[in-house]
mmCIF file of C-alpha atoms in Angstrom:
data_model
loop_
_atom_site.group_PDB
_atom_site.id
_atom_site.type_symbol
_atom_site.label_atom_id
_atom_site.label_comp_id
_atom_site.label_asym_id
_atom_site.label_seq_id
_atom_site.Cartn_x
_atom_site.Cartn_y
_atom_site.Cartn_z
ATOM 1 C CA UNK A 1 163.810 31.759 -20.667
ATOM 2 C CA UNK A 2 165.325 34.761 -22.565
ATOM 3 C CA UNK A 3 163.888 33.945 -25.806
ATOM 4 C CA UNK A 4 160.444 34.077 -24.754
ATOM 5 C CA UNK A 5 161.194 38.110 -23.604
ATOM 6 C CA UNK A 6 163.602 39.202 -26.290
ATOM 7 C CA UNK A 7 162.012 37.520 -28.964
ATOM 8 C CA UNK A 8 158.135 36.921 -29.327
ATOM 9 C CA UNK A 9 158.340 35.796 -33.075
ATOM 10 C CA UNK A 10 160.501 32.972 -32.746
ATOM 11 C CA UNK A 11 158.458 31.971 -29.238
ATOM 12 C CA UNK A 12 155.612 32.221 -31.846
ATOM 13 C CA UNK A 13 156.694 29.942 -34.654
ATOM 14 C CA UNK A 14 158.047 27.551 -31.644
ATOM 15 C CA UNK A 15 154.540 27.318 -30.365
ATOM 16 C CA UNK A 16 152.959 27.054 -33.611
ATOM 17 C CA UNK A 17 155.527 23.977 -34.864
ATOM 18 C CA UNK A 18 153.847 22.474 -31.756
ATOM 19 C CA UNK A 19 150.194 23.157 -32.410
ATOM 20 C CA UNK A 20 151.114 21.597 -35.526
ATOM 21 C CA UNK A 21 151.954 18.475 -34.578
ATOM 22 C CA UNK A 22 149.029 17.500 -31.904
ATOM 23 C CA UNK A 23 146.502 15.351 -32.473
ATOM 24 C CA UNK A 24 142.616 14.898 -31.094
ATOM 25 C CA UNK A 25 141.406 11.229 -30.544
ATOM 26 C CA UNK A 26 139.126 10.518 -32.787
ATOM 27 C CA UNK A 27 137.946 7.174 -30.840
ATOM 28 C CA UNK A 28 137.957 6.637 -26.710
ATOM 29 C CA UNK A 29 138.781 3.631 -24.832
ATOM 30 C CA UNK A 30 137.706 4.500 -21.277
ATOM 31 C CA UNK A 31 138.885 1.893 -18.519
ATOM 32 C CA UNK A 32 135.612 0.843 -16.045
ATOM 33 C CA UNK A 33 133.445 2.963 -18.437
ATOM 34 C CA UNK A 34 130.454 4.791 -17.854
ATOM 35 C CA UNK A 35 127.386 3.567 -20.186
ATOM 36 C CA UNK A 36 126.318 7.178 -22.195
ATOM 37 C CA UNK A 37 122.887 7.010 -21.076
ATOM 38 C CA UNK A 38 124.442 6.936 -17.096
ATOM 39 C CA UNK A 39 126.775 9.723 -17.769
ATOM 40 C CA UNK A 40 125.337 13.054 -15.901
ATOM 41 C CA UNK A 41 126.778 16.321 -15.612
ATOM 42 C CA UNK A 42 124.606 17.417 -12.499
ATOM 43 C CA UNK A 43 127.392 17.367 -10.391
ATOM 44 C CA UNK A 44 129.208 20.013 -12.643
ATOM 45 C CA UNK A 45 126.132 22.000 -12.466
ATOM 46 C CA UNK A 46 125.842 22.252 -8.838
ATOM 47 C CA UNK A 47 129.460 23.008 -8.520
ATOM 48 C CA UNK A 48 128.779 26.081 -10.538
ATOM 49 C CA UNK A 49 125.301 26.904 -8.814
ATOM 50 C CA UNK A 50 127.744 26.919 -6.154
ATOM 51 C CA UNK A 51 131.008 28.780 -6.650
ATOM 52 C CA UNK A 52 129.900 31.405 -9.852
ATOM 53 C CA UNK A 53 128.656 34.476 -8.941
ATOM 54 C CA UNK A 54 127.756 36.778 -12.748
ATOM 55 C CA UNK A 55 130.677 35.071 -14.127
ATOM 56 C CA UNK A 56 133.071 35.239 -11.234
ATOM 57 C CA UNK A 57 134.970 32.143 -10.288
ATOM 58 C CA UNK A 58 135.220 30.950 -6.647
ATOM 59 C CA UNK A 59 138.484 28.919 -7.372
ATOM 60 C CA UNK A 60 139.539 28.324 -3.928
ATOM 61 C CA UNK A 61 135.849 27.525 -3.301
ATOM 62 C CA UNK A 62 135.818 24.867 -6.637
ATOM 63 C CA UNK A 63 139.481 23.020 -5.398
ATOM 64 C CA UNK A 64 137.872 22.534 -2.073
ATOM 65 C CA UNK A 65 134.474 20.634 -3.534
ATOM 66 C CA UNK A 66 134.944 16.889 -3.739
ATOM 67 C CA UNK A 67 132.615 17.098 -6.295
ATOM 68 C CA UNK A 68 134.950 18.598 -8.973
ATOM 69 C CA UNK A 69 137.613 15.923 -8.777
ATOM 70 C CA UNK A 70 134.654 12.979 -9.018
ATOM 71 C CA UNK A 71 133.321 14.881 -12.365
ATOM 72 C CA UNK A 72 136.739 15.275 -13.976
ATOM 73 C CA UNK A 73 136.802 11.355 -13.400
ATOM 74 C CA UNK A 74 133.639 10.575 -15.033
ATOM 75 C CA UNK A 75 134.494 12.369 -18.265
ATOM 76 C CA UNK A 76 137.408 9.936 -18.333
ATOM 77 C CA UNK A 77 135.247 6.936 -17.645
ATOM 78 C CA UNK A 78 132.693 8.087 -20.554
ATOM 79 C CA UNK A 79 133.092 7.510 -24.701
ATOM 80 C CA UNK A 80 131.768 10.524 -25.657
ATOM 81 C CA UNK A 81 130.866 9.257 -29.114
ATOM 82 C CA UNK A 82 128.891 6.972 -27.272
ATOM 83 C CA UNK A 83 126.508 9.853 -26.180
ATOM 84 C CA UNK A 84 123.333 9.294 -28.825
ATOM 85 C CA UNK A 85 122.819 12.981 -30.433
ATOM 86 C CA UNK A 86 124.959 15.678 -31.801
ATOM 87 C CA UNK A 87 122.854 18.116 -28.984
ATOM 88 C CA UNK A 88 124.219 15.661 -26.301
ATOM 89 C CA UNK A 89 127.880 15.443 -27.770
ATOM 90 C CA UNK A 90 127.945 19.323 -28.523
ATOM 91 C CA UNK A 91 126.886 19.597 -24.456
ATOM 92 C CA UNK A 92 129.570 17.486 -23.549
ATOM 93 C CA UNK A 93 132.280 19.023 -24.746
ATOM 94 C CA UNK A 94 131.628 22.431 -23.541
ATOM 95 C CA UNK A 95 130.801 21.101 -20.041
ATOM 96 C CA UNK A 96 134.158 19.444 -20.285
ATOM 97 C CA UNK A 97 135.896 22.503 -21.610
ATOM 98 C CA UNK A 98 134.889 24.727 -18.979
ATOM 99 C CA UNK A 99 135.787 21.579 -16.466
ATOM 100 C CA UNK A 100 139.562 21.568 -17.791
ATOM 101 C CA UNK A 101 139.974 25.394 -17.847
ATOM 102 C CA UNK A 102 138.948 25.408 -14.581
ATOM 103 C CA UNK A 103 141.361 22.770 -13.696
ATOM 104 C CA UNK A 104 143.904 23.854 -15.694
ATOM 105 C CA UNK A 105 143.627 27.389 -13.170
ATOM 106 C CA UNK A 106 143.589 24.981 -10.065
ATOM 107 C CA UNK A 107 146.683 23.158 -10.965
ATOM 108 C CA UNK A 108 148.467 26.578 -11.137
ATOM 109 C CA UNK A 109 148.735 27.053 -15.022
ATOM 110 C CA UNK A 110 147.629 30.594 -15.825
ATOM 111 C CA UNK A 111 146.947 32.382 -19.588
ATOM 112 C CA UNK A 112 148.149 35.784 -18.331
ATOM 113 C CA UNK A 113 151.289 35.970 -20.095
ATOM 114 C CA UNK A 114 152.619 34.435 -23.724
ATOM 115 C CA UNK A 115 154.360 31.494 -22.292
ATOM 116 C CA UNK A 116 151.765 31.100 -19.107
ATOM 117 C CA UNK A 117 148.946 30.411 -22.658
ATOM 118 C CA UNK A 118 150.851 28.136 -24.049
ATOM 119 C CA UNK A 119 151.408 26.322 -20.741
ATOM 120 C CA UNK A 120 147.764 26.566 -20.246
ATOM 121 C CA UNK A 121 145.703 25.977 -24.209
ATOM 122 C CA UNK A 122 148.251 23.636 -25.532
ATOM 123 C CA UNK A 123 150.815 22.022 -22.475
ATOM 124 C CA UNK A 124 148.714 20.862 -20.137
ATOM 125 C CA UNK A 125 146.646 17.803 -21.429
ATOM 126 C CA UNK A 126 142.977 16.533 -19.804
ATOM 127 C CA UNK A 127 141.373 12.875 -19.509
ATOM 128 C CA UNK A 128 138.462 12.198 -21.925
ATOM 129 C CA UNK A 129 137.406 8.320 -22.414
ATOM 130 C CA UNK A 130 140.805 7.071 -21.431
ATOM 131 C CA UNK A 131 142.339 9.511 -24.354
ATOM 132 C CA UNK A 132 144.553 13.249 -23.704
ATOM 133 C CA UNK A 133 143.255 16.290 -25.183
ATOM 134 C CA UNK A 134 144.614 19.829 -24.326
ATOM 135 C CA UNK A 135 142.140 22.871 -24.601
ATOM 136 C CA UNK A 136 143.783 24.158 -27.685
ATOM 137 C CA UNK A 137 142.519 21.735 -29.752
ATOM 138 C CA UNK A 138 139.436 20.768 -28.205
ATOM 139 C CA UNK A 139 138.298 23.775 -29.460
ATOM 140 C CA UNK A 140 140.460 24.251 -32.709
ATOM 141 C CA UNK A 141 139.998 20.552 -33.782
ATOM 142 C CA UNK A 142 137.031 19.352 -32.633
ATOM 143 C CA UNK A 143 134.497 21.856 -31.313
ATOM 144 C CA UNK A 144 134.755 24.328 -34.497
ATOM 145 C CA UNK A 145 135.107 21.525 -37.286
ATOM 146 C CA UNK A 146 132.842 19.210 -36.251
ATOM 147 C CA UNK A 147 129.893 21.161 -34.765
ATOM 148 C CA UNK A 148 130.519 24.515 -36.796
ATOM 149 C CA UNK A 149 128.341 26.230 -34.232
ATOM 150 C CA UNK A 150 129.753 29.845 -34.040
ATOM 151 C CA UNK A 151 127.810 30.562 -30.579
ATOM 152 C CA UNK A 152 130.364 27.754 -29.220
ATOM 153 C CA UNK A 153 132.627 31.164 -28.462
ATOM 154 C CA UNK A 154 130.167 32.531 -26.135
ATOM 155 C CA UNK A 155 129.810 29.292 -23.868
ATOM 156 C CA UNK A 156 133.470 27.752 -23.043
ATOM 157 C CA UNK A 157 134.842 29.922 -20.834
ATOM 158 C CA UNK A 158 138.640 30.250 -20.460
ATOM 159 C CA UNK A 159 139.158 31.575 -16.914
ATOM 160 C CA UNK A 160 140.070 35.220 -18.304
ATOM 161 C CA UNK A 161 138.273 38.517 -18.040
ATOM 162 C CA UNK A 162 136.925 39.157 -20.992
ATOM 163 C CA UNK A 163 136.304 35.510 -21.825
ATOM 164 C CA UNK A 164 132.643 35.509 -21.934
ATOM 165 C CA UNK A 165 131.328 34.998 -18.397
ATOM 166 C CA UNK A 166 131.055 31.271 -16.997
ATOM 167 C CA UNK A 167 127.322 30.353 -16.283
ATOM 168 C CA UNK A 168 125.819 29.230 -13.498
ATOM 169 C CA UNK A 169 124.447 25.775 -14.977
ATOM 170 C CA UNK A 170 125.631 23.200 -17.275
ATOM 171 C CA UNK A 171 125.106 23.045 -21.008
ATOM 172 C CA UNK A 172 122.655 20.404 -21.467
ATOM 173 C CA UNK A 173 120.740 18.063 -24.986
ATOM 174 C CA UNK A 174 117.454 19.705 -24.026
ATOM 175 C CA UNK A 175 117.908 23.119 -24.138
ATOM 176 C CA UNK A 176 121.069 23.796 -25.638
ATOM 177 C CA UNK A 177 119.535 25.637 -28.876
ATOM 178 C CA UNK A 178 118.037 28.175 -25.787
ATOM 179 C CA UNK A 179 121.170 28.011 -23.521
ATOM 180 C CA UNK A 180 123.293 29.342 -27.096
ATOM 181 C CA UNK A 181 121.643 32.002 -27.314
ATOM 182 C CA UNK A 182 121.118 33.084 -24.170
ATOM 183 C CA UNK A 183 124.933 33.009 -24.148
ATOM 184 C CA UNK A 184 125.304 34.922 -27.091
ATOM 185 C CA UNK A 185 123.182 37.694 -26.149
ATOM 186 C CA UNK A 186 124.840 38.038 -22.642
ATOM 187 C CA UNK A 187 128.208 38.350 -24.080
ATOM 188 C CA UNK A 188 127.234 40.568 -26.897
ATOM 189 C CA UNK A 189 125.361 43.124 -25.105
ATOM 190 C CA UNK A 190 127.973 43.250 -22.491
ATOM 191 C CA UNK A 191 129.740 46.649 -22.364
ATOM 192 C CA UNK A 192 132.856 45.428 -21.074
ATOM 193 C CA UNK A 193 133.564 43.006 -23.807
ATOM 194 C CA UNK A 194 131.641 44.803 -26.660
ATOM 195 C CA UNK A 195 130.169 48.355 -27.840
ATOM 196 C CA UNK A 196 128.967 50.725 -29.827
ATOM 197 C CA UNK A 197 130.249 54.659 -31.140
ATOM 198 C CA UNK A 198 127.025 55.558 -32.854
ATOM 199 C CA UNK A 199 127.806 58.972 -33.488
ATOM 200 C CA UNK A 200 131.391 57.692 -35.279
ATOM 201 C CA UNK A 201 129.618 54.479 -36.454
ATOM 202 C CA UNK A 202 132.483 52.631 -35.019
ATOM 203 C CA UNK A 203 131.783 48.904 -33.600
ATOM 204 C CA UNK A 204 134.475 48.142 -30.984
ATOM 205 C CA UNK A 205 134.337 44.086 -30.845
ATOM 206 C CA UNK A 206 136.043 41.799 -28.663
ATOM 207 C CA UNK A 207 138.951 39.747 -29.981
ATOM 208 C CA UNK A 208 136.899 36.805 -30.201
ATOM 209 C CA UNK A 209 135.411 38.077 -32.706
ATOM 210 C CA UNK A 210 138.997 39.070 -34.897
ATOM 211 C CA UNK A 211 140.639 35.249 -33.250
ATOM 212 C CA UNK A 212 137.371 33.630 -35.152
ATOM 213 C CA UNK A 213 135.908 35.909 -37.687
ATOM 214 C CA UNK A 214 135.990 33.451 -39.989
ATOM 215 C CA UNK A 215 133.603 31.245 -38.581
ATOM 216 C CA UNK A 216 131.018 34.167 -37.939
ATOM 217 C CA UNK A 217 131.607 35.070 -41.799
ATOM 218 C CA UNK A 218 130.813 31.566 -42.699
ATOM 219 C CA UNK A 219 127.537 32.015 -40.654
ATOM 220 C CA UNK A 220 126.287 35.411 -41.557
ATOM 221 C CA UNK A 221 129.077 37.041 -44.588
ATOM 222 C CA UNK A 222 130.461 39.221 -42.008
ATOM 223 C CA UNK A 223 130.777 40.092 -38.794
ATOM 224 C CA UNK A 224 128.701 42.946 -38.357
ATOM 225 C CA UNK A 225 125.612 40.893 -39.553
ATOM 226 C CA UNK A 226 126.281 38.570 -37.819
ATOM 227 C CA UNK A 227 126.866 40.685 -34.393
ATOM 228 C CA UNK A 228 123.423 42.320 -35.115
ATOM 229 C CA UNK A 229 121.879 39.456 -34.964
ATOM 230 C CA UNK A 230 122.623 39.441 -30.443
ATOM 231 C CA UNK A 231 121.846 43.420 -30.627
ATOM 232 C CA UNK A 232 119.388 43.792 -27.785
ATOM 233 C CA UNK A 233 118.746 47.602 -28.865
ATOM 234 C CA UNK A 234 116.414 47.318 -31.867
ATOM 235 C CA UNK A 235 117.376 51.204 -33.154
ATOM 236 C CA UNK A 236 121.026 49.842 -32.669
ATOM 237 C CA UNK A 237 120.417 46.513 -34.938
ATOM 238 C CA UNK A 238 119.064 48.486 -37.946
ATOM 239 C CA UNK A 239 121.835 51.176 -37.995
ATOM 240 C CA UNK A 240 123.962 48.383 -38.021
ATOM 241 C CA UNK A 241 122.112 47.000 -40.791
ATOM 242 C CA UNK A 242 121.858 50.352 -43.167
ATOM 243 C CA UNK A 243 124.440 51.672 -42.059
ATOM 244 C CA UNK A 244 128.361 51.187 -42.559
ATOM 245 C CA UNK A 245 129.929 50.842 -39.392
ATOM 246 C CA UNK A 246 134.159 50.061 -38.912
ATOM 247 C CA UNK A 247 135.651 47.538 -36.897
ATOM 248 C CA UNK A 248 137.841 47.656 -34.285
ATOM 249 C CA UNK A 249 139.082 45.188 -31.709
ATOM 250 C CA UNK A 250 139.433 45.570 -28.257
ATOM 251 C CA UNK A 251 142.500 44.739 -26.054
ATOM 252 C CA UNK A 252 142.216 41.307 -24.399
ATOM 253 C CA UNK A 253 141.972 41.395 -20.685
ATOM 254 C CA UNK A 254 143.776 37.893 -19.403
ATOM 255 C CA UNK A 255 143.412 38.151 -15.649
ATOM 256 C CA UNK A 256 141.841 35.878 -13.809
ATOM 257 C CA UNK A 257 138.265 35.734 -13.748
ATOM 258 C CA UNK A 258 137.930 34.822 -10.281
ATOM 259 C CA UNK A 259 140.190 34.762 -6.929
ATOM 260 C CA UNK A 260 142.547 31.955 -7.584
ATOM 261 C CA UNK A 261 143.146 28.811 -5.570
ATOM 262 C CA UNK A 262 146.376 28.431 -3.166
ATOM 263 C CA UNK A 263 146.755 25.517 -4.891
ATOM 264 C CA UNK A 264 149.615 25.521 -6.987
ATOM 265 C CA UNK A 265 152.046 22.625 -8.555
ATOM 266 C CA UNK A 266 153.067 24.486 -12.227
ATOM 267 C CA UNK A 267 154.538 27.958 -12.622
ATOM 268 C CA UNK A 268 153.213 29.663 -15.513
ATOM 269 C CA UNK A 269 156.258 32.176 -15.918
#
């Protein structure tokens, strides 16, 4: 355990030799499977009606609702490439993202520390259509290359605090296009996560935005365009369009987003 506290660049390339090597199903082979159009995620939504209160997590609350365990078990009786529109297949995987980082917290896993996020994104694997995915690269290898959909970093939810805050419904086909942006303009008009020194002209931007400025670049050739896009101040959005403003990131707040469960079976020290 020494080498994770003495030296953080070799834990680093360790992890990364890792991340290398993992792999994302590309087809799904559930056993007693779910036809597509049968597949719901209204339980998930009422869970979160239920136990998420403006973004805060009831985790003991979540472990303790039978219907958690019976959704986690329909996304591994369901072929998601089965589902019949991008919209729907988009929906799914979010839902199921914020599913496993939920149940990632309740199994005792926890993204507070270097080794406790590498425990948490990339160690602990989830149950999709009889396959194993782990969060890191449901997002890294399937959500951002095959949707390309930067507002995908406002919607899954990682269980930290300045993860953008976990809604209180499900992602659904319908009204996805609305639910986006909805989730875009939350997070970036948040104070806590992002702001504004207009005197300085200095735009202090959550990390999400440094993790994954290249896919915002792709979208809008850079990152203040594309941030003044989700500007609810009008006045605001054209300073930051005639104006130059600097960038600087703000430190990463990984504590829970939510009272965790007792629940525990992994260390994540």
């Amino acid at each position: 355990m020494s080498i994770f506290r003495s030296n953080p660049t070799a834990v680093l390339a360790i992890l990364l030799l890792f991340i290398g090597c993992s792999t994302v199903p590309k087809y799904f082979k559930p056993v007693d499977p779910i036809a597509p159009k049968d597949f719901s995620h209204q339980a998930f939504d009422e869970i979160l009606r239920a136990h998420v209160v403006n973004g805060v997590v009831n985790y003991p609350g979540i472990a303790a609702d039978s219907k958690f365990e019976a959704y986690l078990q329909d996304i591994n009786h369901v072929d998601p490439n089965g589902l019949p529109t991008r919209q729907d297949r988009l929906a799914f995987w979010i839902n199921a993202y914020n599913a496993f980082a939920i149940q990632g917290i309740l199994d005792g896993y926890s993204p507070m520390t270097l080794v406790g996020r590498y425990r948490y994104f990339i160690g602990r694997a989830y149950q999709v259509g009889g396959e194993a995915i782990n969060l890191y690269d449901l997002e890294r290898k399937l959500l951002i290359p095959d949707f390309r959909e930067p507002r995908i970093h406002f919607a899954i939810v990682c269980a930290s605090s300045s993860c953008p805050k976990l809604q209180t419904w499900v992602y659904t086909a319908g009204k996805l296009d609305e639910q986006l942006e909805q989730s875009a303009r939350g997070f970036m008009n948040d104070l806590t996560r992002n702001r504004f020194d207009r005197e300085r002209k200095i735009a202090y931007l959550s990390m999400i935005f440094k993790w994954f400025e290249e896919d915002f670049v792709a979208h809008s050739g850079s990152l203040i365009n594309y941030v003044k896009r989700y500007v609810a101040d009008p006045d605001l959005a054209r300073e930051l369009e005639s104006k130059p403003y600097t960038v600087q990131f703000l430190e990463y707040d990984w504590r829970l987003n939510g009272p965790p469960s007792e629940r525990r079976v992994a260390s994540s020290e």
